[in-house]
mmCIF file of C-alpha atoms in Angstrom:
data_model
loop_
_atom_site.group_PDB
_atom_site.id
_atom_site.type_symbol
_atom_site.label_atom_id
_atom_site.label_comp_id
_atom_site.label_asym_id
_atom_site.label_seq_id
_atom_site.Cartn_x
_atom_site.Cartn_y
_atom_site.Cartn_z
ATOM 1 C CA MET A 22 155.122 171.389 169.958
ATOM 2 C CA ASN A 23 156.528 169.169 172.669
ATOM 3 C CA GLY A 24 153.550 168.568 174.874
ATOM 4 C CA THR A 25 149.804 168.719 175.296
ATOM 5 C CA GLY A 26 150.043 172.275 176.580
ATOM 6 C CA ASP A 27 151.751 173.428 173.408
ATOM 7 C CA VAL A 28 149.094 171.782 171.233
ATOM 8 C CA VAL A 29 146.240 173.339 173.201
ATOM 9 C CA SER A 30 147.779 176.810 173.290
ATOM 10 C CA THR A 31 148.571 176.725 169.577
ATOM 11 C CA ALA A 32 145.011 175.674 168.754
ATOM 12 C CA ARG A 33 143.689 178.524 170.903
ATOM 13 C CA VAL A 34 145.993 181.079 169.253
ATOM 14 C CA LEU A 35 144.966 179.943 165.761
ATOM 15 C CA ARG A 36 141.276 180.091 166.650
ATOM 16 C CA GLU A 37 141.630 183.608 168.063
ATOM 17 C CA ARG A 38 143.665 184.750 165.055
ATOM 18 C CA ARG A 39 141.053 183.414 162.635
ATOM 19 C CA ALA A 40 138.247 185.119 164.562
ATOM 20 C CA ARG A 41 140.083 188.464 164.541
ATOM 21 C CA LEU A 42 140.831 188.194 160.817
ATOM 22 C CA ASP A 43 137.144 187.483 160.222
ATOM 23 C CA ALA A 44 136.318 190.594 162.265
ATOM 24 C CA ASP A 45 138.750 192.622 160.149
ATOM 25 C CA GLU A 46 136.966 191.477 156.990
ATOM 26 C CA VAL A 47 133.574 192.312 158.507
ATOM 27 C CA GLU A 48 134.684 195.866 159.332
ATOM 28 C CA PHE A 49 136.268 196.297 155.891
ATOM 29 C CA LEU A 50 133.180 195.094 154.024
ATOM 30 C CA ALA A 51 130.830 197.181 156.162
ATOM 31 C CA SER A 52 132.988 200.257 155.529
ATOM 32 C CA VAL A 53 133.148 199.933 151.730
ATOM 33 C CA ALA A 54 129.452 198.952 151.566
ATOM 34 C CA ALA A 55 128.531 202.154 153.388
ATOM 35 C CA ASP A 56 130.211 204.166 150.616
ATOM 36 C CA THR A 57 128.292 202.668 147.702
ATOM 37 C CA GLU A 58 124.687 202.371 146.598
ATOM 38 C CA ASP A 59 125.445 199.493 144.247
ATOM 39 C CA LEU A 60 125.991 196.519 146.564
ATOM 40 C CA PRO A 61 125.604 193.931 143.756
ATOM 41 C CA GLY A 62 128.270 195.787 141.779
ATOM 42 C CA LEU A 63 130.575 195.851 144.801
ATOM 43 C CA ALA A 64 130.112 192.103 145.294
ATOM 44 C CA GLU A 65 130.848 191.523 141.613
ATOM 45 C CA GLU A 66 134.062 193.528 141.883
ATOM 46 C CA LEU A 67 135.284 191.856 145.079
ATOM 47 C CA ALA A 68 134.484 188.259 144.084
ATOM 48 C CA PRO A 69 137.666 187.649 142.046
ATOM 49 C CA GLU A 70 139.770 189.304 144.757
ATOM 50 C CA LEU A 71 138.331 187.234 147.622
ATOM 51 C CA ARG A 72 138.345 184.092 145.455
ATOM 52 C CA VAL A 73 134.746 183.198 146.254
ATOM 53 C CA SER A 74 131.471 183.383 144.347
ATOM 54 C CA VAL A 75 129.537 186.610 143.915
ATOM 55 C CA ARG A 76 126.717 185.181 146.025
ATOM 56 C CA GLU A 77 129.142 184.423 148.843
ATOM 57 C CA VAL A 78 130.495 187.996 148.722
ATOM 58 C CA GLU A 79 126.925 189.338 148.843
ATOM 59 C CA ASN A 80 126.250 187.138 151.865
ATOM 60 C CA ARG A 81 129.402 188.416 153.572
ATOM 61 C CA ILE A 82 128.493 192.045 152.866
ATOM 62 C CA HIS A 83 124.998 191.658 154.296
ATOM 63 C CA ALA A 84 126.412 189.811 157.308
ATOM 64 C CA ALA A 85 128.923 192.625 157.843
ATOM 65 C CA LEU A 86 126.175 195.253 157.742
ATOM 66 C CA ASP A 87 124.044 193.242 160.165
ATOM 67 C CA LEU A 88 126.924 192.728 162.581
ATOM 68 C CA THR A 89 127.853 196.408 162.660
ATOM 69 C CA THR A 90 124.291 197.720 162.973
ATOM 70 C CA ARG A 91 122.114 194.996 164.503
ATOM 71 C CA MET A 92 124.458 192.802 166.547
ATOM 72 C CA PRO A 93 127.581 194.785 167.475
ATOM 73 C CA ARG A 94 128.238 192.696 170.601
ATOM 74 C CA VAL A 95 128.692 189.611 168.431
ATOM 75 C CA LEU A 96 131.247 191.595 166.432
ATOM 76 C CA VAL A 97 133.024 192.460 169.687
ATOM 77 C CA ALA A 98 133.211 188.733 170.462
ATOM 78 C CA MET A 99 134.845 188.220 167.059
ATOM 79 C CA ARG A 100 137.385 190.994 167.765
ATOM 80 C CA ASP A 101 138.134 189.322 171.100
ATOM 81 C CA GLY A 102 138.868 186.057 169.309
ATOM 82 C CA LEU A 103 135.879 184.256 170.818
ATOM 83 C CA MET A 104 133.720 183.668 167.734
ATOM 84 C CA ASP A 105 134.624 183.232 164.065
ATOM 85 C CA ALA A 106 132.619 184.198 160.987
ATOM 86 C CA TYR A 107 130.910 180.800 160.758
ATOM 87 C CA GLY A 108 129.469 181.050 164.265
ATOM 88 C CA ALA A 109 128.476 184.681 163.738
ATOM 89 C CA ARG A 110 126.618 183.896 160.532
ATOM 90 C CA ARG A 111 124.758 181.061 162.237
ATOM 91 C CA VAL A 112 123.587 183.578 164.851
ATOM 92 C CA LEU A 113 122.600 186.085 162.152
ATOM 93 C CA HIS A 114 120.550 183.458 160.345
ATOM 94 C CA VAL A 115 118.459 182.794 163.464
ATOM 95 C CA THR A 116 117.918 186.512 164.168
ATOM 96 C CA ALA A 117 117.342 187.555 160.529
ATOM 97 C CA PRO A 118 113.506 187.759 160.794
ATOM 98 C CA LEU A 119 113.667 190.105 163.811
ATOM 99 C CA SER A 120 113.354 193.856 163.708
ATOM 100 C CA ASP A 121 116.527 195.845 164.320
ATOM 101 C CA GLU A 122 115.331 196.701 167.842
ATOM 102 C CA HIS A 123 114.626 193.080 168.762
ATOM 103 C CA ALA A 124 117.892 191.922 167.176
ATOM 104 C CA ARG A 125 119.860 194.334 169.356
ATOM 105 C CA GLU A 126 118.020 193.042 172.447
ATOM 106 C CA VAL A 127 118.999 189.482 171.563
ATOM 107 C CA ASP A 128 122.546 190.732 170.975
ATOM 108 C CA GLU A 129 122.741 192.175 174.499
ATOM 109 C CA LEU A 130 121.266 189.079 176.166
ATOM 110 C CA LEU A 131 123.547 186.798 174.164
ATOM 111 C CA ALA A 132 126.629 188.780 175.189
ATOM 112 C CA GLU A 133 125.632 188.494 178.845
ATOM 113 C CA LYS A 134 125.097 184.746 178.471
ATOM 114 C CA LEU A 135 128.376 184.100 176.654
ATOM 115 C CA ALA A 136 130.369 186.162 179.166
ATOM 116 C CA ARG A 137 129.792 183.500 181.814
ATOM 117 C CA ALA A 138 129.052 180.465 179.619
ATOM 118 C CA PRO A 139 131.135 177.268 179.552
ATOM 119 C CA VAL A 140 133.164 176.430 176.461
ATOM 120 C CA SER A 141 130.493 174.059 175.113
ATOM 121 C CA THR A 142 128.021 176.938 174.780
ATOM 122 C CA TRP A 143 130.278 178.579 172.194
ATOM 123 C CA GLN A 144 129.984 175.631 169.833
ATOM 124 C CA PRO A 145 127.796 176.848 166.924
ATOM 125 C CA VAL A 146 125.053 174.240 167.302
ATOM 126 C CA ASN A 147 124.654 174.993 171.034
ATOM 127 C CA MET A 148 124.881 178.730 170.500
ATOM 128 C CA VAL A 149 122.192 178.615 167.796
ATOM 129 C CA ARG A 150 119.926 176.664 170.132
ATOM 130 C CA HIS A 151 120.387 179.307 172.813
ATOM 131 C CA VAL A 152 119.852 182.169 170.357
ATOM 132 C CA SER A 153 116.616 180.539 169.196
ATOM 133 C CA ARG A 154 115.362 180.579 172.786
ATOM 134 C CA LEU A 155 116.306 184.248 173.117
ATOM 135 C CA VAL A 156 114.490 185.084 169.875
ATOM 136 C CA HIS A 157 111.326 183.453 171.195
ATOM 137 C CA GLN A 158 111.783 185.193 174.542
ATOM 138 C CA ILE A 159 112.110 188.646 172.949
ATOM 139 C CA ASP A 160 109.406 188.222 170.305
ATOM 140 C CA PRO A 161 107.090 185.305 171.178
ATOM 141 C CA GLY A 162 104.254 186.687 169.077
ATOM 142 C CA GLY A 163 106.373 186.663 165.922
ATOM 143 C CA ALA A 164 106.953 182.911 165.809
ATOM 144 C CA THR A 165 104.211 182.310 163.246
ATOM 145 C CA ALA A 166 105.387 185.166 161.037
ATOM 146 C CA ARG A 167 108.976 183.882 161.215
ATOM 147 C CA ALA A 168 107.861 180.398 160.185
ATOM 148 C CA ARG A 169 105.903 181.779 157.246
ATOM 149 C CA GLN A 170 108.799 183.986 156.197
ATOM 150 C CA ALA A 171 111.159 181.008 156.298
ATOM 151 C CA ASN A 172 108.707 178.957 154.246
ATOM 152 C CA ALA A 173 108.566 181.726 151.635
ATOM 153 C CA GLY A 174 112.310 181.191 151.132
ATOM 154 C CA ARG A 175 112.001 177.498 150.242
ATOM 155 C CA LYS A 176 114.190 176.537 147.293
ATOM 156 C CA VAL A 177 116.107 173.846 145.461
ATOM 157 C CA GLU A 178 119.873 174.053 145.070
ATOM 158 C CA LEU A 179 122.254 172.053 142.883
ATOM 159 C CA LEU A 180 125.753 171.803 144.388
ATOM 160 C CA HIS A 181 128.383 170.121 142.240
ATOM 161 C CA GLY A 182 130.917 168.019 144.108
ATOM 162 C CA GLU A 183 133.832 165.770 143.307
ATOM 163 C CA HIS A 184 134.159 162.393 141.583
ATOM 164 C CA ALA A 185 131.245 163.042 139.199
ATOM 165 C CA GLN A 186 128.781 163.393 142.095
ATOM 166 C CA SER A 187 126.566 166.353 142.970
ATOM 167 C CA ARG A 188 124.093 167.223 145.687
ATOM 168 C CA LEU A 189 120.495 168.330 145.204
ATOM 169 C CA THR A 190 119.080 170.017 148.292
ATOM 170 C CA LEU A 191 115.528 171.140 149.045
ATOM 171 C CA ASP A 192 114.520 173.643 151.713
ATOM 172 C CA LEU A 193 110.960 172.755 152.743
ATOM 173 C CA ARG A 194 108.651 173.073 155.715
ATOM 174 C CA SER A 195 109.694 170.568 158.339
ATOM 175 C CA GLU A 196 106.569 168.432 158.163
ATOM 176 C CA VAL A 197 106.741 168.299 154.350
ATOM 177 C CA ALA A 198 110.423 167.344 154.367
ATOM 178 C CA SER A 199 109.770 164.722 157.047
ATOM 179 C CA ALA A 200 106.893 163.260 155.032
ATOM 180 C CA CYS A 201 109.041 163.134 151.874
ATOM 181 C CA TYR A 202 111.830 161.355 153.710
ATOM 182 C CA ALA A 203 109.417 158.923 155.374
ATOM 183 C CA ARG A 204 107.950 157.967 151.993
ATOM 184 C CA MET A 205 111.367 157.418 150.398
ATOM 185 C CA ASP A 206 112.521 155.441 153.428
ATOM 186 C CA SER A 207 109.404 153.259 153.410
ATOM 187 C CA MET A 208 109.811 152.483 149.696
ATOM 188 C CA ALA A 209 113.519 151.748 150.182
ATOM 189 C CA ARG A 210 112.866 149.348 153.068
ATOM 190 C CA ARG A 211 110.162 147.549 151.104
ATOM 191 C CA LEU A 212 112.597 147.003 148.229
ATOM 192 C CA ARG A 213 115.228 145.733 150.666
ATOM 193 C CA ARG A 214 112.763 143.209 152.090
ATOM 194 C CA ASN A 215 112.103 142.035 148.528
ATOM 195 C CA GLY A 216 115.755 141.223 147.928
ATOM 196 C CA GLU A 217 117.200 144.526 146.677
ATOM 197 C CA THR A 218 120.973 144.581 147.253
ATOM 198 C CA ARG A 219 121.493 148.344 147.208
ATOM 199 C CA THR A 220 121.973 149.971 150.616
ATOM 200 C CA LEU A 221 119.165 151.986 152.163
ATOM 201 C CA ASP A 222 121.065 155.218 151.503
ATOM 202 C CA GLN A 223 121.539 154.276 147.839
ATOM 203 C CA LEU A 224 117.903 153.268 147.496
ATOM 204 C CA ARG A 225 116.593 156.475 149.076
ATOM 205 C CA ALA A 226 118.767 158.537 146.717
ATOM 206 C CA ASP A 227 117.720 156.530 143.638
ATOM 207 C CA ILE A 228 114.050 156.623 144.608
ATOM 208 C CA ALA A 229 114.186 160.410 145.046
ATOM 209 C CA ALA A 230 115.720 160.778 141.592
ATOM 210 C CA ASP A 231 113.155 158.373 140.090
ATOM 211 C CA LEU A 232 110.254 160.318 141.561
ATOM 212 C CA LEU A 233 111.615 163.610 140.209
ATOM 213 C CA LEU A 234 112.329 162.160 136.750
ATOM 214 C CA GLY A 235 109.005 160.359 136.469
ATOM 215 C CA ASN A 236 110.531 156.879 136.450
ATOM 216 C CA ASP A 237 109.273 153.774 138.231
ATOM 217 C CA PRO A 238 110.754 154.318 141.714
ATOM 218 C CA GLY A 239 113.569 152.027 142.728
ATOM 219 C CA VAL A 240 113.377 149.638 139.778
ATOM 220 C CA ALA A 241 116.803 150.573 138.430
ATOM 221 C CA VAL A 242 119.418 153.273 138.644
ATOM 222 C CA PRO A 243 117.586 156.461 137.561
ATOM 223 C CA GLU A 244 117.973 157.635 133.979
ATOM 224 C CA ALA A 245 118.006 161.374 133.311
ATOM 225 C CA ALA A 246 115.835 162.758 130.542
ATOM 226 C CA ALA A 247 116.753 166.460 130.798
ATOM 227 C CA GLN A 248 119.101 168.049 128.255
ATOM 228 C CA VAL A 249 122.768 168.385 129.186
ATOM 229 C CA TYR A 250 125.864 168.519 126.994
ATOM 230 C CA LEU A 251 128.468 165.782 127.311
ATOM 231 C CA HIS A 252 131.702 166.437 125.409
ATOM 232 C CA MET A 253 133.536 163.254 124.375
ATOM 233 C CA PRO A 254 136.463 162.603 122.038
ATOM 234 C CA ILE A 255 135.771 159.744 119.659
ATOM 235 C CA ASP A 256 138.527 157.626 121.211
ATOM 236 C CA ALA A 257 136.905 157.948 124.643
ATOM 237 C CA ALA A 258 133.515 157.056 123.145
ATOM 238 C CA LEU A 259 135.118 153.907 121.698
ATOM 239 C CA ALA A 260 136.780 153.079 125.063
ATOM 240 C CA ILE A 261 140.269 153.465 123.579
ATOM 241 C CA THR A 262 141.075 156.077 126.232
ATOM 242 C CA ASP A 263 139.280 157.523 129.270
ATOM 243 C CA ASN A 264 140.445 161.113 128.836
ATOM 244 C CA GLY A 265 138.895 164.336 127.571
ATOM 245 C CA CYS A 266 135.284 163.821 128.722
ATOM 246 C CA GLU A 267 133.483 166.808 130.211
ATOM 247 C CA LEU A 268 129.945 167.304 131.492
ATOM 248 C CA ASP A 269 128.456 170.714 130.767
ATOM 249 C CA GLY A 270 128.221 172.841 133.903
ATOM 250 C CA TYR A 271 130.183 170.332 135.982
ATOM 251 C CA GLY A 272 133.616 169.677 134.497
ATOM 252 C CA PRO A 273 135.716 166.584 133.732
ATOM 253 C CA VAL A 274 134.142 163.166 134.272
ATOM 254 C CA PRO A 275 135.798 159.729 133.995
ATOM 255 C CA GLY A 276 135.549 157.995 130.646
ATOM 256 C CA PRO A 277 133.512 155.002 131.945
ATOM 257 C CA VAL A 278 130.963 157.374 133.529
ATOM 258 C CA ALA A 279 130.743 159.368 130.292
ATOM 259 C CA ARG A 280 130.128 156.178 128.311
ATOM 260 C CA GLU A 281 127.348 155.176 130.713
ATOM 261 C CA ILE A 282 125.669 158.514 129.988
ATOM 262 C CA MET A 283 126.303 158.161 126.241
ATOM 263 C CA THR A 284 124.816 154.668 126.035
ATOM 264 C CA ASN A 285 121.721 155.593 128.052
ATOM 265 C CA THR A 286 118.724 154.831 125.821
ATOM 266 C CA ALA A 287 117.380 158.338 126.508
ATOM 267 C CA SER A 288 120.549 160.041 125.240
ATOM 268 C CA ILE A 289 120.623 161.918 121.934
ATOM 269 C CA TRP A 290 123.892 162.166 120.011
ATOM 270 C CA ARG A 291 124.875 165.306 118.141
ATOM 271 C CA LYS A 292 127.940 165.757 115.957
ATOM 272 C CA VAL A 293 130.161 168.738 116.761
ATOM 273 C CA ILE A 294 132.604 169.746 114.003
ATOM 274 C CA CYS A 295 135.776 171.328 115.423
ATOM 275 C CA ASP A 296 138.542 173.373 113.835
ATOM 276 C CA PRO A 297 141.666 171.210 114.261
ATOM 277 C CA ALA A 298 143.881 174.313 114.473
ATOM 278 C CA THR A 299 142.070 175.953 117.405
ATOM 279 C CA GLY A 300 140.093 173.103 118.942
ATOM 280 C CA GLY A 301 136.919 175.201 118.898
ATOM 281 C CA PRO A 302 133.594 174.042 117.413
ATOM 282 C CA VAL A 303 132.596 175.535 114.075
ATOM 283 C CA ASP A 304 129.363 173.710 113.273
ATOM 284 C CA LEU A 305 126.778 171.248 114.549
ATOM 285 C CA GLY A 306 125.172 168.383 112.753
ATOM 286 C CA ARG A 307 121.998 169.911 111.280
ATOM 287 C CA THR A 308 118.902 168.240 112.662
ATOM 288 C CA ARG A 309 116.762 171.373 112.957
ATOM 289 C CA ARG A 310 115.298 173.717 110.362
ATOM 290 C CA ARG A 311 115.873 177.109 112.017
ATOM 291 C CA PRO A 312 119.470 178.342 111.604
ATOM 292 C CA SER A 313 119.105 180.787 114.508
ATOM 293 C CA ALA A 314 118.356 177.956 116.927
ATOM 294 C CA THR A 315 121.376 176.022 115.635
ATOM 295 C CA MET A 316 123.568 179.104 116.002
ATOM 296 C CA ARG A 317 122.459 179.641 119.602
ATOM 297 C CA GLU A 318 123.159 176.033 120.435
ATOM 298 C CA LEU A 319 126.590 176.183 118.789
ATOM 299 C CA VAL A 320 127.513 179.232 120.874
ATOM 300 C CA ARG A 321 126.442 177.426 124.047
ATOM 301 C CA VAL A 322 128.397 174.307 123.096
ATOM 302 C CA ARG A 323 131.446 176.398 122.215
ATOM 303 C CA ASP A 324 131.622 178.531 125.370
ATOM 304 C CA ARG A 325 130.007 176.104 127.848
ATOM 305 C CA GLU A 326 129.817 178.744 130.607
ATOM 306 C CA CYS A 327 129.132 182.443 131.088
ATOM 307 C CA THR A 328 132.026 184.353 129.507
ATOM 308 C CA VAL A 329 132.816 186.253 132.741
ATOM 309 C CA PRO A 330 136.008 184.616 134.109
ATOM 310 C CA TRP A 331 134.728 184.017 137.659
ATOM 311 C CA CYS A 332 131.215 182.900 136.668
ATOM 312 C CA HIS A 333 130.468 179.238 136.025
ATOM 313 C CA ARG A 334 126.795 179.493 135.112
ATOM 314 C CA PRO A 335 126.214 176.832 132.404
ATOM 315 C CA ALA A 336 125.789 178.410 128.969
ATOM 316 C CA ARG A 337 122.466 176.653 128.472
ATOM 317 C CA HIS A 338 121.089 178.838 131.285
ATOM 318 C CA CYS A 339 122.587 182.066 129.876
ATOM 319 C CA ASP A 340 121.435 184.761 127.462
ATOM 320 C CA ILE A 341 123.101 184.791 124.054
ATOM 321 C CA ASP A 342 124.517 188.323 124.045
ATOM 322 C CA HIS A 343 125.938 190.500 121.261
ATOM 323 C CA GLU A 344 129.535 191.609 121.880
ATOM 324 C CA ARG A 345 129.043 194.615 119.616
ATOM 325 C CA GLU A 346 125.516 195.824 120.283
ATOM 326 C CA TRP A 347 123.149 194.947 117.463
ATOM 327 C CA ALA A 348 121.425 198.343 117.172
ATOM 328 C CA ALA A 349 123.918 200.918 118.457
ATOM 329 C CA HIS A 350 127.100 199.499 116.947
ATOM 330 C CA GLN A 351 125.840 197.491 113.971
ATOM 331 C CA GLY A 352 126.913 194.263 115.585
ATOM 332 C CA GLY A 353 125.945 191.281 113.492
ATOM 333 C CA THR A 354 123.990 188.306 114.769
ATOM 334 C CA SER A 355 126.662 185.675 114.198
ATOM 335 C CA ILE A 356 128.712 183.228 116.213
ATOM 336 C CA ASP A 357 131.678 185.617 115.842
ATOM 337 C CA ASN A 358 129.777 188.392 117.643
ATOM 338 C CA THR A 359 127.870 186.499 120.308
ATOM 339 C CA GLY A 360 128.610 184.757 123.563
ATOM 340 C CA PRO A 361 126.697 183.449 126.574
ATOM 341 C CA ARG A 362 126.255 185.724 129.580
ATOM 342 C CA CYS A 363 124.155 184.869 132.589
ATOM 343 C CA ARG A 364 121.359 187.334 133.241
ATOM 344 C CA ARG A 365 123.308 189.053 136.045
ATOM 345 C CA HIS A 366 126.369 189.680 133.870
ATOM 346 C CA HIS A 367 124.311 190.527 130.810
ATOM 347 C CA ARG A 368 122.853 193.423 132.786
ATOM 348 C CA ARG A 369 126.200 194.302 134.375
ATOM 349 C CA LYS A 370 128.040 194.562 131.037
ATOM 350 C CA ASN A 371 126.878 198.126 130.328
ATOM 351 C CA ALA A 372 126.790 199.339 133.947
ATOM 352 C CA PRO A 373 128.763 202.534 134.650
ATOM 353 C CA GLY A 374 132.466 201.905 135.191
ATOM 354 C CA TRP A 375 132.472 198.333 133.885
ATOM 355 C CA ILE A 376 134.459 197.664 130.708
ATOM 356 C CA THR A 377 133.967 194.231 129.185
ATOM 357 C CA ARG A 378 135.786 192.949 126.130
ATOM 358 C CA TYR A 379 135.059 189.500 124.749
ATOM 359 C CA ASP A 380 136.623 187.951 121.670
ATOM 360 C CA PRO A 381 134.292 185.097 120.665
ATOM 361 C CA THR A 382 136.695 183.822 117.997
ATOM 362 C CA HIS A 383 139.559 183.206 120.417
ATOM 363 C CA GLY A 384 137.471 182.892 123.577
ATOM 364 C CA THR A 385 139.273 185.588 125.561
ATOM 365 C CA THR A 386 137.555 187.885 128.060
ATOM 366 C CA ALA A 387 138.969 191.009 129.717
ATOM 367 C CA ILE A 388 136.934 192.826 132.363
ATOM 368 C CA THR A 389 137.940 196.088 134.038
ATOM 369 C CA THR A 390 135.993 196.966 137.183
ATOM 370 C CA PRO A 391 135.009 200.478 138.325
ATOM 371 C CA ARG A 392 137.985 200.553 140.731
ATOM 372 C CA GLY A 393 140.467 199.723 137.974
ATOM 373 C CA ALA A 394 141.157 196.007 138.511
ATOM 374 C CA THR A 395 141.397 194.000 135.289
ATOM 375 C CA HIS A 396 140.679 190.260 135.100
ATOM 376 C CA THR A 397 141.166 188.062 132.057
ATOM 377 C CA GLY A 398 139.924 184.615 131.164
ATOM 378 C CA HIS A 399 140.226 182.170 128.285
ATOM 379 C CA ARG A 400 137.883 179.346 127.426
ATOM 380 C CA SER A 401 139.260 175.869 127.028
ATOM 381 C CA PRO A 402 138.851 174.306 123.581
ATOM 382 C CA ILE A 403 136.719 171.189 123.210
ATOM 383 C CA LEU A 404 139.401 169.578 121.040
ATOM 384 C CA THR A 405 143.120 169.842 121.788
ATOM 385 C CA PRO A 406 144.496 172.005 118.951
ATOM 386 C CA ARG A 407 146.523 170.093 116.378
ATOM 387 C CA ALA A 408 149.666 172.034 117.285
ATOM 388 C CA GLN A 409 149.416 170.696 120.836
ATOM 389 C CA ALA A 410 148.244 167.178 120.030
ATOM 390 C CA THR A 411 150.168 164.171 118.863
ATOM 391 C CA ASP A 412 147.809 161.971 116.886
ATOM 392 C CA GLU A 413 144.535 162.482 118.689
ATOM 393 C CA PRO A 414 141.331 161.672 116.781
ATOM 394 C CA PRO A 415 138.618 164.310 116.274
ATOM 395 C CA PRO A 416 135.937 164.841 118.940
ATOM 396 C CA PHE A 417 132.595 163.153 118.954
#
């Protein structure tokens, strides 16, 4: 690239190539979806191949079906290299509440608009604004129903990020969300006027957490009271090293952060006894009377996540499932015959065409899908096995 022209033309070529590849995927997914009645099963099978979550594959399949049946002109724009999958899905989100007939009307009007629109109109935020106007133009009487339908989909999502930070998002009605933010902002500004040194962003985040956890808002950094598992080697707990700490459902966390969680006055310690040869847990410190409850907790501590290789649902939110069925195959109720499966994969295990093999002792999973692809996974031990370690102390 020797000049501005080369840079611009290369950027244009890459954008068009990406849009056409996205269109290829849309047509592929729509084609295979048309040949099956089990869309969740198809998404489950394609997730490890596309290297995305099952939910993302389901979203792509539904988007592909909508583009081919409800908004074919948007798909044409993708084939022409004018719009990528991100922009198309933004358009689909706005038109989702419409009937098929109204969606196709918006599709036609949008195509006419984009055919003579300046470049800025193609930017997703501007295009969504224009599509929203078209939706209201085509179906003005449905605005109230669309608002109520959107409100019915309100939810809370936990999105784990990097550096031991995660994001908690709430989808709420606009006036409710605005009122929540205004209250947090007002409390944060009052604390700032009273000498608080945290930034307004930090204060708003801490106040939100305090309100959810039932703490006194803004007085100190919020302390969690819900149950999570924190795995720590004894040397990390004693600040000898900062390695080997892992937060259940999240992944590795720095040693100092793990020690802050450990020393929280609301934390409860529990001894986990590990086999030094395999690194896997074999027992828990007994603080409860019912062995079955202890066994379930040990299985969740041992496996940490759903046993399906591409699923990262925390084990504490999973069913404890028999590998050999209890009734049909005389499978015993023991830690050697049980493992955590999220509800989706618990139901999928015995679906036609799916072959699932899980070895709880060694933590290996092999899954063969209806179309013959086999995927394997292996859980990581809590303790580094003695054969791999030098002189590491036992876990805490």
